[in-house]
CSV table of C-alpha atoms in Angstrom, one decimal:
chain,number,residue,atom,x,y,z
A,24,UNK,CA,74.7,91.4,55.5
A,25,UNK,CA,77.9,92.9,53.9
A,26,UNK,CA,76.2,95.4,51.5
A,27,UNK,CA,74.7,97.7,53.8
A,28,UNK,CA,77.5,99.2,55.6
A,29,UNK,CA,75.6,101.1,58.6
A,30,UNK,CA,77.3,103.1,61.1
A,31,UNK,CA,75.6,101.7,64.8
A,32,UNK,CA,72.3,103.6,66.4
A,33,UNK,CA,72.2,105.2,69.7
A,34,UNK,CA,71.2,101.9,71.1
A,35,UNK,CA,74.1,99.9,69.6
A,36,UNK,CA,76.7,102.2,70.8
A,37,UNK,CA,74.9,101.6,74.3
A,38,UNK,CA,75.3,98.1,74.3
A,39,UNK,CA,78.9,98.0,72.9
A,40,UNK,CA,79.4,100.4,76.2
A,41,UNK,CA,78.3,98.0,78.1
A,42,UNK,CA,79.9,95.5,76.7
A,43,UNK,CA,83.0,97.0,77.3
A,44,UNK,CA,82.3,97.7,81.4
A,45,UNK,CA,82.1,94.2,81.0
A,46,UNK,CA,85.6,93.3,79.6
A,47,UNK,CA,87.1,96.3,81.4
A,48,UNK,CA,89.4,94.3,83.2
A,49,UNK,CA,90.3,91.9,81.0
A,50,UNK,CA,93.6,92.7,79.1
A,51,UNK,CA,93.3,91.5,75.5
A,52,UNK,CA,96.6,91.0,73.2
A,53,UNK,CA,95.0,91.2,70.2
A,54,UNK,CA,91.8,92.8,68.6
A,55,UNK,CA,90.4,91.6,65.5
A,56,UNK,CA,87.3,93.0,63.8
A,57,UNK,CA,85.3,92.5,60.6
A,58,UNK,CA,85.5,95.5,58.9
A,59,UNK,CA,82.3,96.8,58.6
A,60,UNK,CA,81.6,99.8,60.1
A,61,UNK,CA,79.4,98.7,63.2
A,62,UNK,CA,82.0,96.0,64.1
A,63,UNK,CA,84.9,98.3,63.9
A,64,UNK,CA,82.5,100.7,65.7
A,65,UNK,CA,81.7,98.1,68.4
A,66,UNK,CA,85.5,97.2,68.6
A,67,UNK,CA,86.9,100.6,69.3
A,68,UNK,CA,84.0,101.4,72.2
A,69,UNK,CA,84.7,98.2,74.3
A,70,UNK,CA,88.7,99.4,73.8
A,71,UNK,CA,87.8,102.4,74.7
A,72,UNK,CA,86.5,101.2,78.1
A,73,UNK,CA,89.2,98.9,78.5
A,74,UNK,CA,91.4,99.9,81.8
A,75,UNK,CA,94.8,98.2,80.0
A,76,UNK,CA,94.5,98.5,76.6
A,77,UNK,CA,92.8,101.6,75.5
A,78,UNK,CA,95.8,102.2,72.7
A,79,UNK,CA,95.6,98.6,71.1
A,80,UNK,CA,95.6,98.5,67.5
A,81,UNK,CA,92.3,97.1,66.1
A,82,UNK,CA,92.9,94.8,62.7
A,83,UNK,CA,90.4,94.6,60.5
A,84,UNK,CA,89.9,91.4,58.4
A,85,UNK,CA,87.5,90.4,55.9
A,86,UNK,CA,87.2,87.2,57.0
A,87,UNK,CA,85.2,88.5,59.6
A,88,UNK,CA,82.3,89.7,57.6
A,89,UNK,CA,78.7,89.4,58.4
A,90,UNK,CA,77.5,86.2,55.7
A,91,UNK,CA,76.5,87.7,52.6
A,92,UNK,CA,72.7,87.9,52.0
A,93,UNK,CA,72.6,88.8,47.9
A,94,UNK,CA,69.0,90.3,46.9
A,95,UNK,CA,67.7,90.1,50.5
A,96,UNK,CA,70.1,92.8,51.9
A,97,UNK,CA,68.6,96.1,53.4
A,98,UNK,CA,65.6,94.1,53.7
A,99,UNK,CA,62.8,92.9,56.6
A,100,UNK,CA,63.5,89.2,57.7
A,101,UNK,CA,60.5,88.5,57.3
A,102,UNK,CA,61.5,88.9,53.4
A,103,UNK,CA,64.3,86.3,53.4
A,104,UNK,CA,61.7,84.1,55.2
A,105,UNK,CA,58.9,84.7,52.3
A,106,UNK,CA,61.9,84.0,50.0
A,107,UNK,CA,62.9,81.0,51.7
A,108,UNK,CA,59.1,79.4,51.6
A,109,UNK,CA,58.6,80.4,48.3
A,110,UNK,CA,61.7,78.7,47.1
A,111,UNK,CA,60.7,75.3,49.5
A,112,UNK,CA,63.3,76.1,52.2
A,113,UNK,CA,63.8,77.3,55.6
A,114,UNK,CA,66.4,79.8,56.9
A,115,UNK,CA,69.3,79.9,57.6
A,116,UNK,CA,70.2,77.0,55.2
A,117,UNK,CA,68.4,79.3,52.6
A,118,UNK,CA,70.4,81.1,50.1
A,119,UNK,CA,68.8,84.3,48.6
A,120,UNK,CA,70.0,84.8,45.0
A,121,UNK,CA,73.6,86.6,44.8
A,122,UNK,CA,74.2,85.4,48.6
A,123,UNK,CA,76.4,83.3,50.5
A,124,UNK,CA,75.9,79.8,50.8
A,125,UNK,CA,76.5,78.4,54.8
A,126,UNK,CA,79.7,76.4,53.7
A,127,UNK,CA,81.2,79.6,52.3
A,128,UNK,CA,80.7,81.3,55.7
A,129,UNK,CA,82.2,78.0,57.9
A,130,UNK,CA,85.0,78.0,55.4
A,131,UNK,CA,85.8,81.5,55.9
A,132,UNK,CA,85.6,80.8,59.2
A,133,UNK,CA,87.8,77.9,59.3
A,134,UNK,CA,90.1,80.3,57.3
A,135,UNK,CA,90.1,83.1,60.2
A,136,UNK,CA,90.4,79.8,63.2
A,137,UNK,CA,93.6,78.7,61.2
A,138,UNK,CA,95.1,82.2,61.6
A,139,UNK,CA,94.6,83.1,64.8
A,140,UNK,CA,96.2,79.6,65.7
A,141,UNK,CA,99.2,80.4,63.9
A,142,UNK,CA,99.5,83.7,65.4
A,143,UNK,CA,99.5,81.7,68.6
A,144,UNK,CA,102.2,79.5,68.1
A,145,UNK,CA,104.7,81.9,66.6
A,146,UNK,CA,104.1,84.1,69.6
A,147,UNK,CA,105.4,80.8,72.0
A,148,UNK,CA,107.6,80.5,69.7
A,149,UNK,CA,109.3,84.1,70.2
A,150,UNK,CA,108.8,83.8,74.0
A,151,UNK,CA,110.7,80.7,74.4
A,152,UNK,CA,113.3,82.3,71.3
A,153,UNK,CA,113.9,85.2,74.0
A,154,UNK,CA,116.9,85.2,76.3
A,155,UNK,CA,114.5,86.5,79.8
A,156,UNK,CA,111.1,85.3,78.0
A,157,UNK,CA,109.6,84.3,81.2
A,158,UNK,CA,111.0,86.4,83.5
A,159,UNK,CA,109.5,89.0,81.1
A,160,UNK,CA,105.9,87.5,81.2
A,161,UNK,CA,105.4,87.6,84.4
A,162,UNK,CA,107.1,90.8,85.6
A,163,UNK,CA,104.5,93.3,86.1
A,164,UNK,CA,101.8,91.5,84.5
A,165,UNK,CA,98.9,90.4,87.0
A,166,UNK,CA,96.6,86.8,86.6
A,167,UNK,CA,93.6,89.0,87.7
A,168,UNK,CA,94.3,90.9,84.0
A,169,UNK,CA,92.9,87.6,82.2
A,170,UNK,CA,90.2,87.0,84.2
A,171,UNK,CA,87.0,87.0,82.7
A,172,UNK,CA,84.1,88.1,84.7
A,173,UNK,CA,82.4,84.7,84.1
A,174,UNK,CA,81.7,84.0,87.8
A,175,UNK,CA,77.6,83.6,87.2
A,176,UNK,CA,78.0,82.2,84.0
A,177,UNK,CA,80.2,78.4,84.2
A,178,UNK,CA,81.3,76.1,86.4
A,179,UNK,CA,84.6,76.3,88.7
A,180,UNK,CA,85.9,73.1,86.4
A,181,UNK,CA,85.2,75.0,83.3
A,182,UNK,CA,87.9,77.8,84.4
A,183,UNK,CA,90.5,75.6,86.0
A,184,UNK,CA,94.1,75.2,85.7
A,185,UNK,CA,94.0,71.9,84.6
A,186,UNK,CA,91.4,73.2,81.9
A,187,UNK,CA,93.8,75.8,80.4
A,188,UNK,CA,92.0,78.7,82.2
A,189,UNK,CA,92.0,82.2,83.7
A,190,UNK,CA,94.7,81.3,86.7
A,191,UNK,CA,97.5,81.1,83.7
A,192,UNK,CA,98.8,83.4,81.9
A,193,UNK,CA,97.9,82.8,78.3
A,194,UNK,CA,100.1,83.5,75.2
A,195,UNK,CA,97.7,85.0,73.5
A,196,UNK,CA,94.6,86.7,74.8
A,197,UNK,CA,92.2,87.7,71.3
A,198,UNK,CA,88.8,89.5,71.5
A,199,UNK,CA,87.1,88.9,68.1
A,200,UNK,CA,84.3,91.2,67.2
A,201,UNK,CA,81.9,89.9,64.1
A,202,UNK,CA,78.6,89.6,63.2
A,203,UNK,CA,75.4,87.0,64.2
A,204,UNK,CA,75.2,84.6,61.2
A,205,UNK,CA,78.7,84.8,60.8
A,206,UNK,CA,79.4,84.0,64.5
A,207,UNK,CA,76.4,81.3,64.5
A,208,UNK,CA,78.7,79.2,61.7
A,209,UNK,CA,81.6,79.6,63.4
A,210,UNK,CA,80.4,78.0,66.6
A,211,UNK,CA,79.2,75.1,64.7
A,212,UNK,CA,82.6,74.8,63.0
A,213,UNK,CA,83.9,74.5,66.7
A,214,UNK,CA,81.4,71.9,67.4
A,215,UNK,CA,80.6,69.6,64.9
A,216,UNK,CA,84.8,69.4,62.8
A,217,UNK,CA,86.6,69.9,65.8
A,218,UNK,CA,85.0,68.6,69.1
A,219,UNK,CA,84.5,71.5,71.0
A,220,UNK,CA,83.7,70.8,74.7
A,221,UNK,CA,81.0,72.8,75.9
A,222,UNK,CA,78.9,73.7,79.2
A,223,UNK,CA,76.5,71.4,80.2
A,224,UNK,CA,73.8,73.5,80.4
A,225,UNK,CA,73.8,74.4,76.8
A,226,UNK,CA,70.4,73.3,75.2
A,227,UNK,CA,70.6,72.6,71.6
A,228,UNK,CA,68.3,75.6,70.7
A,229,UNK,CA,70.9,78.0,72.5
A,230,UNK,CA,73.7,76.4,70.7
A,231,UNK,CA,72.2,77.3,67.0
A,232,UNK,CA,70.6,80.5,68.2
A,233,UNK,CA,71.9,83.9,66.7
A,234,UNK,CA,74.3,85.8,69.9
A,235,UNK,CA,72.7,88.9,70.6
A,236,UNK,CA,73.9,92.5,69.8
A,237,UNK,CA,77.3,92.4,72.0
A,238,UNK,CA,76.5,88.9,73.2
A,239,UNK,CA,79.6,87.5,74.2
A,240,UNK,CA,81.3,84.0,73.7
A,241,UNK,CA,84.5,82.2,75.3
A,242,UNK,CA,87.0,79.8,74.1
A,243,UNK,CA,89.8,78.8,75.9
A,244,UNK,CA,92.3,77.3,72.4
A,245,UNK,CA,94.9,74.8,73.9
A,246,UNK,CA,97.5,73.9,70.9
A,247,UNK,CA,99.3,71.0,72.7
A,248,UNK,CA,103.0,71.1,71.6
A,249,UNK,CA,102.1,73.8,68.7
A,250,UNK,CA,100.0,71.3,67.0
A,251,UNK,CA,97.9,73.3,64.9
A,252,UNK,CA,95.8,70.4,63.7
A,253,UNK,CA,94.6,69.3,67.1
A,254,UNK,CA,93.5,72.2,69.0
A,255,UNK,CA,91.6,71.4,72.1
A,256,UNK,CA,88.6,73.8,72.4
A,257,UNK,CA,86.7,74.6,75.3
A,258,UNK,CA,83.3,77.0,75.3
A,259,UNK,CA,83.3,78.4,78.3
A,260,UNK,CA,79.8,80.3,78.1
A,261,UNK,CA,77.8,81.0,74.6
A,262,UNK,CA,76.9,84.5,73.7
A,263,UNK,CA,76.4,85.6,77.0
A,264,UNK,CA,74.2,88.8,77.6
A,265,UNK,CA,74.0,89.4,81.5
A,266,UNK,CA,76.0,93.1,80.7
A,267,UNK,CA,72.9,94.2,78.6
């Protein structure tokens, strides 16, 4: 939850390590993390193995936040779950006393999507504003930087051209480090209010399932002609853990 604001254990900082190996060769232009602690932690350990861009500023947003659990924070699951029978209810949809109800958390969200679509537009914006912008993009700057290493984990449509995927160079290229219940809401956002397309493999239990520590989730964001109330989403894998 959000009132417990632990630092990560041993195993934690492992697993953001690896995470990081991971998405070492993938050059991000913007981090966003929640700003508790182990998110932030998390954040600066997958820059940190990052081989382009070690020195990028990391902006924390509350938005981000893990949900908010009320009484049941600092305590066993198996709590919540006891307070979930007790009051006739099953998690997640429970909410503990002093918590965060689930449409809270989607609208937060929702809040966070909106933002990070606007940021996207206004940086088009200043590219096609600029004199040399394309000349600029593409000087010096390599496809093989936005690749993710997703080989194993999609199909060849998922990641083509034609798809919006790795071969282009994108405007904006966002890692987003958050939390499991906060992520889980998110997702669903994507899916059930704005269409999100995703793999075909996906079974319905992995698609409500809470990502693993460091599990890691793709979305190519496609905002045809800046239109921010239309954007065309595509998952390309759901919190994947191969790196673990």
């Amino acid at each position: 939850g959000q009132g417990v604001d632990e630092p990560l254990s041993a195993t934690g900082f492992r697993q953001a390590e690896a995470a990081g190996l991971f998405l070492s060769n993938v050059k991000f232009t913007h981090v966003f993390s929640s700003d508790l602690l182990r998110a932030k932690q998390t954040a600066a350990t997958i820059l940190g193995k990052n081989k382009f861009c070690k020195d990028l500023e990391i902006k924390c947003d509350a938005r981000l936040r893990e949900r908010k659990y009320g009484v049941a924070e600092g305590r066993p699951l198996t709590d919540l779950k006891a307070m979930a029978k007790a009051a006739g209810e099953q998690c997640p949809s429970f909410t503990p006393s002093g918590g965060e109800t689930l449409d809270k958390v989607r609208e937060r969200a929702k809040d966070f999507f909106e933002f990070l679509c606007q940021l996207a537009v206004e940086l088009e914006q200043k590219e096609q504003d600029m004199m040399h912008g394309a000349a600029s993009r593409s000087s010096g700057t390599s496809a093989e930087q936005f690749v993710f290493p997703w080989t194993n984990h999609c199909s060849e449509a998922e990641l083509s051209s034609d798809n919006g995927g790795a071969s282009k160079i994108l405007d904006a290229n966002i890692l987003v480090v958050s939390h499991g219940a906060y992520m889980r809401n998110w997702i669903g956002y994507f899916v059930s209010d704005l269409n999100c397309t995703l793999p075909t493999n996906l079974t319905k239990s992995q698609l409500s399932s809470v990502s693993p520590n460091t599990g890691v989730s793709h979305f190519i964001i496609k905002l045809e002609n800046s239109n921010l109330l239309k954007p065309e989403i595509t998952c390309v894998c759901l919190n994947q853990d191969s790196h673990l």
